[in-house]
Coordinates of C-alpha atoms in Angstrom, one line a residue:
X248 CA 17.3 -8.6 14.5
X249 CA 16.0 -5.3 13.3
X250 CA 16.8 -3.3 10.2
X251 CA 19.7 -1.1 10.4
X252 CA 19.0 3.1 9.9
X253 CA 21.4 3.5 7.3
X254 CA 18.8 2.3 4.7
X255 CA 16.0 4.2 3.1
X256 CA 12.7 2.9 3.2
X257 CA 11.2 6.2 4.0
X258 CA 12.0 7.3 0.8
X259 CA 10.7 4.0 -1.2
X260 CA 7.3 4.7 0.7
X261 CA 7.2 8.0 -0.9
X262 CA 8.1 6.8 -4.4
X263 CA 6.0 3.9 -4.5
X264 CA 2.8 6.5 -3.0
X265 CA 4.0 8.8 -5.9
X266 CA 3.4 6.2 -8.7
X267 CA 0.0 5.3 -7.1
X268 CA -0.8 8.5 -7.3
X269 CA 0.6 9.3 -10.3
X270 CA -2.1 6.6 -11.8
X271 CA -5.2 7.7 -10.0
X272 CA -4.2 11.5 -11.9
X273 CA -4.0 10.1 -15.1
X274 CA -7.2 7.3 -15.0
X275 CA -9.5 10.1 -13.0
X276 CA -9.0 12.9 -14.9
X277 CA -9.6 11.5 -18.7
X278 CA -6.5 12.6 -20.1
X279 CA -6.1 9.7 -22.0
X280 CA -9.1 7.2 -21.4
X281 CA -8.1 3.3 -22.3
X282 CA -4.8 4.3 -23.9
X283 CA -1.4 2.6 -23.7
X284 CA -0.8 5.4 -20.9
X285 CA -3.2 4.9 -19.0
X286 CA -2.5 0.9 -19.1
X287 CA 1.4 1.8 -18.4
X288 CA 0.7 4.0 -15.1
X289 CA -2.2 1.3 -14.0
X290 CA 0.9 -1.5 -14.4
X291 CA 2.9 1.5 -12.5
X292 CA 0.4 1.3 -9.7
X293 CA 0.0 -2.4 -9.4
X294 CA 3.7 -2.6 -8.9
X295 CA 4.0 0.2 -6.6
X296 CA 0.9 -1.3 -4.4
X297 CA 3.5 -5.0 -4.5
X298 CA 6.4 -2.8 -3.6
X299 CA 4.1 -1.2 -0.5
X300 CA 3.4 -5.2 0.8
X301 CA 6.9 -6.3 0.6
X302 CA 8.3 -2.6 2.4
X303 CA 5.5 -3.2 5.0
X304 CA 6.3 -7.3 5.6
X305 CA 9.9 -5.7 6.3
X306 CA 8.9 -3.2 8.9
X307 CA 6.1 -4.5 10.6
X308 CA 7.8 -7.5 11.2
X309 CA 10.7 -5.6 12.7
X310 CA 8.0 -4.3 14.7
X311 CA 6.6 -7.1 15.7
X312 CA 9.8 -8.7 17.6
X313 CA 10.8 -4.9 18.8
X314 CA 7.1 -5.0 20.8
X315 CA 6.8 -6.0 24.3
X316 CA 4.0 -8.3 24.0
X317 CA 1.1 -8.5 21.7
X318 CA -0.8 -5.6 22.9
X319 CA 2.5 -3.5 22.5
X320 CA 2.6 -4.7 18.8
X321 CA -1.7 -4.4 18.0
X322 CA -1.7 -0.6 19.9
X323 CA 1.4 0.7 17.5
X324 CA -0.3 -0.7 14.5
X325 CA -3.1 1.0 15.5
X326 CA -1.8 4.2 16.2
X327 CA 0.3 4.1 13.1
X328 CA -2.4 3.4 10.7
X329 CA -6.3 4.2 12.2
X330 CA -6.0 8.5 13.0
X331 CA -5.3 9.6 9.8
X332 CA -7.5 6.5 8.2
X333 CA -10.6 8.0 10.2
X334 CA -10.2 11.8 9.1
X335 CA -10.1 10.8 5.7
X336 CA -13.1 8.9 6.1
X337 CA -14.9 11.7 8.4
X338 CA -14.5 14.7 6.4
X339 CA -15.8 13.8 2.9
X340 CA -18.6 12.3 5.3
X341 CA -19.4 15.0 6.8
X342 CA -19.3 17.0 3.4
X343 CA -21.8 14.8 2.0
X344 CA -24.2 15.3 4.9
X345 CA -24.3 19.0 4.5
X346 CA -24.8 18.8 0.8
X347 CA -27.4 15.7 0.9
X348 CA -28.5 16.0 4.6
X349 CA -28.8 11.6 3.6
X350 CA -28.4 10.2 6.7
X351 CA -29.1 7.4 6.1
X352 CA -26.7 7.2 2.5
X353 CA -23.7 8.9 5.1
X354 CA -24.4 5.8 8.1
X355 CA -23.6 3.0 5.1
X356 CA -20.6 4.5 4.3
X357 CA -19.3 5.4 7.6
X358 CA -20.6 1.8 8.4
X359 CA -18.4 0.1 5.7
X360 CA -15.2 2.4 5.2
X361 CA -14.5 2.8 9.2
X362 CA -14.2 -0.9 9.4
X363 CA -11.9 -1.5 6.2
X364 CA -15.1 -2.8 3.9
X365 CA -14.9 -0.1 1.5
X366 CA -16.0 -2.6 -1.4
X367 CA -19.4 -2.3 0.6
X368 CA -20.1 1.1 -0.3
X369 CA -17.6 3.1 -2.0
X370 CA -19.7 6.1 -2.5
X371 CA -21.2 9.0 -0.9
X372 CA -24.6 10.7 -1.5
X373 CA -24.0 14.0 -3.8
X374 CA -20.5 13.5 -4.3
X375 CA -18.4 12.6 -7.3
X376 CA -21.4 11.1 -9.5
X377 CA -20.4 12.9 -12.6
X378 CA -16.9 11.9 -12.3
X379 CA -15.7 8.9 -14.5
X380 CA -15.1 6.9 -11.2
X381 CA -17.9 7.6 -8.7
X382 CA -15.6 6.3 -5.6
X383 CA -15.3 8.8 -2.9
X384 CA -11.4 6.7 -2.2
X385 CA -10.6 4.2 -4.4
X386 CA -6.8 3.4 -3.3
X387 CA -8.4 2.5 0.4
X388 CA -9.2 -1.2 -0.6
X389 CA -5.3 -2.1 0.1
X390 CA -5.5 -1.0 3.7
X391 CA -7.5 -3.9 4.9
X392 CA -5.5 -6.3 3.0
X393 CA -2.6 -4.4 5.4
X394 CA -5.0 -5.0 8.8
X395 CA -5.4 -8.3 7.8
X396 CA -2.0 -9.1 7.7
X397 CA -1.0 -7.5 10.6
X398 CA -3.3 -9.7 12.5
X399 CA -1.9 -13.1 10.6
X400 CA 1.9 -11.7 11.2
X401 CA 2.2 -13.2 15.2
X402 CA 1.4 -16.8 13.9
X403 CA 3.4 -16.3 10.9
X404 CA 6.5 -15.5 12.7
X405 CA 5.5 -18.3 15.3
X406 CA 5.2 -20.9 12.4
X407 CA 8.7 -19.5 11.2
X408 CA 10.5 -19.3 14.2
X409 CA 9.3 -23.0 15.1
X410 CA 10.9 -24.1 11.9
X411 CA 14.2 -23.0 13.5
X412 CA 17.2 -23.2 10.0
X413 CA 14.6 -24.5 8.0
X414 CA 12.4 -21.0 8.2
X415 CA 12.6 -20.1 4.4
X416 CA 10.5 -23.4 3.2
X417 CA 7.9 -21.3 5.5
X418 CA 8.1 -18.5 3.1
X419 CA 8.2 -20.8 0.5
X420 CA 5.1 -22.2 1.1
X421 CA 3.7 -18.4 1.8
X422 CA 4.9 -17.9 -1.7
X423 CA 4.1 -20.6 -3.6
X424 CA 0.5 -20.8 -1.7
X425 CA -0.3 -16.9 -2.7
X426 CA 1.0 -17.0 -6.5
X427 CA -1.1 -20.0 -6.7
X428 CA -4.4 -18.3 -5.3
X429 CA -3.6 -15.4 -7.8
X430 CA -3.2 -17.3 -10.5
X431 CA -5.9 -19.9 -10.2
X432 CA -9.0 -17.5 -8.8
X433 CA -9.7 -15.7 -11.5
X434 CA -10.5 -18.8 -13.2
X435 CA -13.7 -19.2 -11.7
X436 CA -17.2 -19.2 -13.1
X437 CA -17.5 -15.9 -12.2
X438 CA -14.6 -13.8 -13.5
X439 CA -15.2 -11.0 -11.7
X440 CA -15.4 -12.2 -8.5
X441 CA -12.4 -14.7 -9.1
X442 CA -10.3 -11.4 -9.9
X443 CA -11.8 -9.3 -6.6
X444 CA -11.1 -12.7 -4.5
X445 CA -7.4 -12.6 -6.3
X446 CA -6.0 -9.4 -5.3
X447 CA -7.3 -9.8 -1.9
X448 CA -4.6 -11.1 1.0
X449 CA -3.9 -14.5 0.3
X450 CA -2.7 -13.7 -3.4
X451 CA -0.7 -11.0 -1.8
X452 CA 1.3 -12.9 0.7
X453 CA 4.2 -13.2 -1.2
X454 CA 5.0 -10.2 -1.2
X455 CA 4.7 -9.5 2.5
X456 CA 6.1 -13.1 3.0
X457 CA 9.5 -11.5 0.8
X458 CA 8.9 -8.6 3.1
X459 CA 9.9 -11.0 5.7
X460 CA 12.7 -12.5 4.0
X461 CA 14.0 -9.0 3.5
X462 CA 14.2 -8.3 7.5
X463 CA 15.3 -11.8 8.3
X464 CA 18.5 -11.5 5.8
X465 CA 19.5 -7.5 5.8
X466 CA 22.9 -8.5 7.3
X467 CA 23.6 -11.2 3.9
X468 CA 21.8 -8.9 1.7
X469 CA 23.2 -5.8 2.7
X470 CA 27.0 -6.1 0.9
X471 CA 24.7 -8.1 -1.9
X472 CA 23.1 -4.9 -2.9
X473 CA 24.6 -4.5 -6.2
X474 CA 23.2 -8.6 -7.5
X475 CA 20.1 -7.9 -5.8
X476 CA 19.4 -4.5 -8.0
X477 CA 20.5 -6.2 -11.4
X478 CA 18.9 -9.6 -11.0
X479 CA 15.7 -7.8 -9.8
X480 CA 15.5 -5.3 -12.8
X481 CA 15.8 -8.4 -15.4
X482 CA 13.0 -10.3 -13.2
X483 CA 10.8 -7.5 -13.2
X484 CA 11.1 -7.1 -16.9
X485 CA 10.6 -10.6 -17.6
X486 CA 7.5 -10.6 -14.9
X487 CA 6.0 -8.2 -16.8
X488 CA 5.9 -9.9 -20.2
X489 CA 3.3 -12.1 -20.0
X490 CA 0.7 -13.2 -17.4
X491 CA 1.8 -15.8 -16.6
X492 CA 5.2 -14.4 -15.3
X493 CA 4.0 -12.4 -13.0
X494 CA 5.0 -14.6 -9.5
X495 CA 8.4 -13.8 -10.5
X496 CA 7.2 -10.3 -9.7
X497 CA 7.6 -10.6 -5.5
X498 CA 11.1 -11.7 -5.9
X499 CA 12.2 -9.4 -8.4
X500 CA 9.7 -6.3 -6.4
X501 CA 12.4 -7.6 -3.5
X502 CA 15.9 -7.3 -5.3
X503 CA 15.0 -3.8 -6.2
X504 CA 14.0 -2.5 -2.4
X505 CA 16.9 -4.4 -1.5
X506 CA 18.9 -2.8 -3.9
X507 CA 17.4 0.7 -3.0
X508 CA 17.6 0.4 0.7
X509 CA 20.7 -0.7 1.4
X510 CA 23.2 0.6 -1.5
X511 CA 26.1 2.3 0.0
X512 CA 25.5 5.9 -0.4
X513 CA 23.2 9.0 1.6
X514 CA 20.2 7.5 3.6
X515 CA 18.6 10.2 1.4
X516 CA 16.0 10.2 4.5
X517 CA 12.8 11.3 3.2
X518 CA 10.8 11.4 6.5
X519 CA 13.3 13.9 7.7
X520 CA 10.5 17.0 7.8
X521 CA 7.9 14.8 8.2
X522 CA 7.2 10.7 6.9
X523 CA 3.9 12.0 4.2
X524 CA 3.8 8.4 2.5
X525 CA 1.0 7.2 4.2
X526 CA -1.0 10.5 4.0
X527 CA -0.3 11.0 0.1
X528 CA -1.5 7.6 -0.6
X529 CA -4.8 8.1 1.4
X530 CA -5.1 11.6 0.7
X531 CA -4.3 12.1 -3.3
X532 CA -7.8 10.2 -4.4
X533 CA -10.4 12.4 -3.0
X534 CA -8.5 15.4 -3.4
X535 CA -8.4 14.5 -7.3
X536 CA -11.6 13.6 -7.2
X537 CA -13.0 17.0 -5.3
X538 CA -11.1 18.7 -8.4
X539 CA -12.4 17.4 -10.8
X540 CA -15.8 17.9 -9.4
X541 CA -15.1 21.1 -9.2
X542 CA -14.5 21.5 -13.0
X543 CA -10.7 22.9 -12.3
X544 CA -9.2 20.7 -14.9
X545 CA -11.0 22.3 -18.0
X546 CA -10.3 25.6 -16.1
X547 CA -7.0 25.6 -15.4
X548 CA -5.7 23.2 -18.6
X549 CA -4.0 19.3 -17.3
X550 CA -0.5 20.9 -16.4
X551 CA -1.6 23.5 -13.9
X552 CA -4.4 21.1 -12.7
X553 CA -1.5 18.2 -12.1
X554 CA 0.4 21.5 -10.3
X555 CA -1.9 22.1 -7.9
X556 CA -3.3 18.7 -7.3
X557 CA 0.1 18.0 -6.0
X558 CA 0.8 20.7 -4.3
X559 CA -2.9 19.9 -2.5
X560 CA -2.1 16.5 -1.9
X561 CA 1.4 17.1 -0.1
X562 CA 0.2 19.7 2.0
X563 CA -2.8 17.3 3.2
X564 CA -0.5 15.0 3.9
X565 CA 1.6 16.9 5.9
X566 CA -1.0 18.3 7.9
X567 CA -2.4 14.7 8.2
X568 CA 1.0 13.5 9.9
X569 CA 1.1 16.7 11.8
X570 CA -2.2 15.9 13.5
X571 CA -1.8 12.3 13.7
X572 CA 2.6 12.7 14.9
X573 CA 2.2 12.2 18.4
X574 CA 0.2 8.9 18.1
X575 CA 2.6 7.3 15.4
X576 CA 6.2 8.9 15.6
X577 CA 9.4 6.3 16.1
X578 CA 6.5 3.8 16.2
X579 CA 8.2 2.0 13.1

């Protein structure tokens, strides 16, 4: 089973970019340091980055079963995800080396970022150090949590598919295994590292693992759309109360894309002239961050600096799918 076209994931994708974005504008620039606004577009991002997992678990595992064979499935992921990743590695690279001429300080990043270790060395030598964040790409640490998924998919969907009509305890144990890793690492000795260890891939499975669900069930969820939406808004409210809600957060993450994609209505296709998701989110950080540099927000005042950052940031992410559209068109 794949999931129909008359659904609009596209468009999600581009949402769920926006509000990452959205944070990273209001956290780098200072607007309003450690206020409730801030804290309200960082909860904004969190959920868009689970709404991203469970959109992905949907589509690559649609891709998955569409591939020939394993080497079909690994080259489209590939294609889809490494071109654009690399440029936006490469340039601020190459920036720094004509600015620092520091080898040696450009080789560590390349080393780290290239492979998807970004928490190795986030920086670059004579770039962004008197910024707030010094992090050349701070929204990059989600893409190896997506690469390391996409290699755990194939036994996933084995494991599932040997489970025959009893499938969904699979993605209940998927679940209840990730929510348990969130919820219990942090409470190591080390706080920090039990929060870094947290957010990595096991204590996001659930939301790929609803992902899943989502591609297994469009047919029963499709006419469902309506329930899904309502039920999803009151878990998502509720998930956001305390803490301790937040596993209800996949499911309820899950009613809403559901809800989304498949109402009756437009496809409202957002990839139409060109899907920019994936370059907005791996573009809009640097760009802000280059900006800033720069001094352009005390120039131009925060409303024309927002402007143009977003007017910067979708044309980078168009050119960034134009160069990068005949590796990874109709791949997904």
């Amino acid at each position: 089973m794949s999931l129909g076209s008359a659904n609009r994931f596209d468009l999600i994708r581009l949402l769920l970019a926006a509000g990452v974005f959205a944070y990273h504008a209001v956290a780098l620039s200072a607007v309003a340091p450690d206020s409730a606004l801030e804290v309200a577009f960082s909860q904004l991002a969190e959920v868009s980055i689970q709404g991203f997992f469970i959109v992905s678990g949907a589509l690559v595992a649609g891709s998955l079963v569409r591939a020939r064979n394993l080497a079909d499935y690994a080259g489209k992921r590939a294609r889809r995800l490494y071109p654009a990743y690399a440029v936006i590695i490469l340039i601020p690279a190459a920036i720094s080396l004509a600015l620092t001429q520091d080898g040696q300080g450009v080789l560590r990043y390349l080393a780290a970022n290239l492979t998807f270790l970004n928490f190795l060395e986030p920086n670059l030598p004579g770039l962004f150090a008197g910024n707030r964040f010094t992090e050349v790409n701070g929204a990059l640490w989600t893409l190896k949590i997506e690469v390391m998924f996409y290699i755990a998919l194939p036994l996933i969907l084995l494991v599932l598919n040997s489970l025959r009509r009893f499938w969904w305890a699979g993605i209940a144990l998927l679940y209840i295994a990730g929510e348990a890793w969130a919820l219990l690492l942090p409470s190591l000795e080390d706080a920090h590292l039990g929060n870094a260890l947290a957010r990595q891939l096991p204590g996001q499975i659930a939301f790929f693992a609803m992902g899943i669900t989502v591609w297994k069930l469009e047919p029963a969820l499709r006419p469902r759309w309506a329930m899904l939406g309502l039920a999803g808004a009151v878990l998502l409210a509720v998930s956001l109360a305390h803490p301790l809600l937040a596993p209800l957060r996949a499911l309820a993450l899950t009613g809403l894309i559901a809800a989304i994609a498949f109402a009756p209505g437009p496809p409202l296709n957002a990839a139409r002239f060109g899907d920019i998701s994936y370059g907005l989110y791996i573009t809009h950080f640097p760009i802000l961050q280059a900006m800033l540099a720069a001094g352009l927000l005390p120039a131009l005042g925060a409303p024309a600096f927002f402007a143009l950052a977003t007017l910067l940031v979708l044309a980078a992410s168009y050119a960034l799918w134009r160069v990068s559209t005949g590796l990874t068109s109709k791949i997904i």
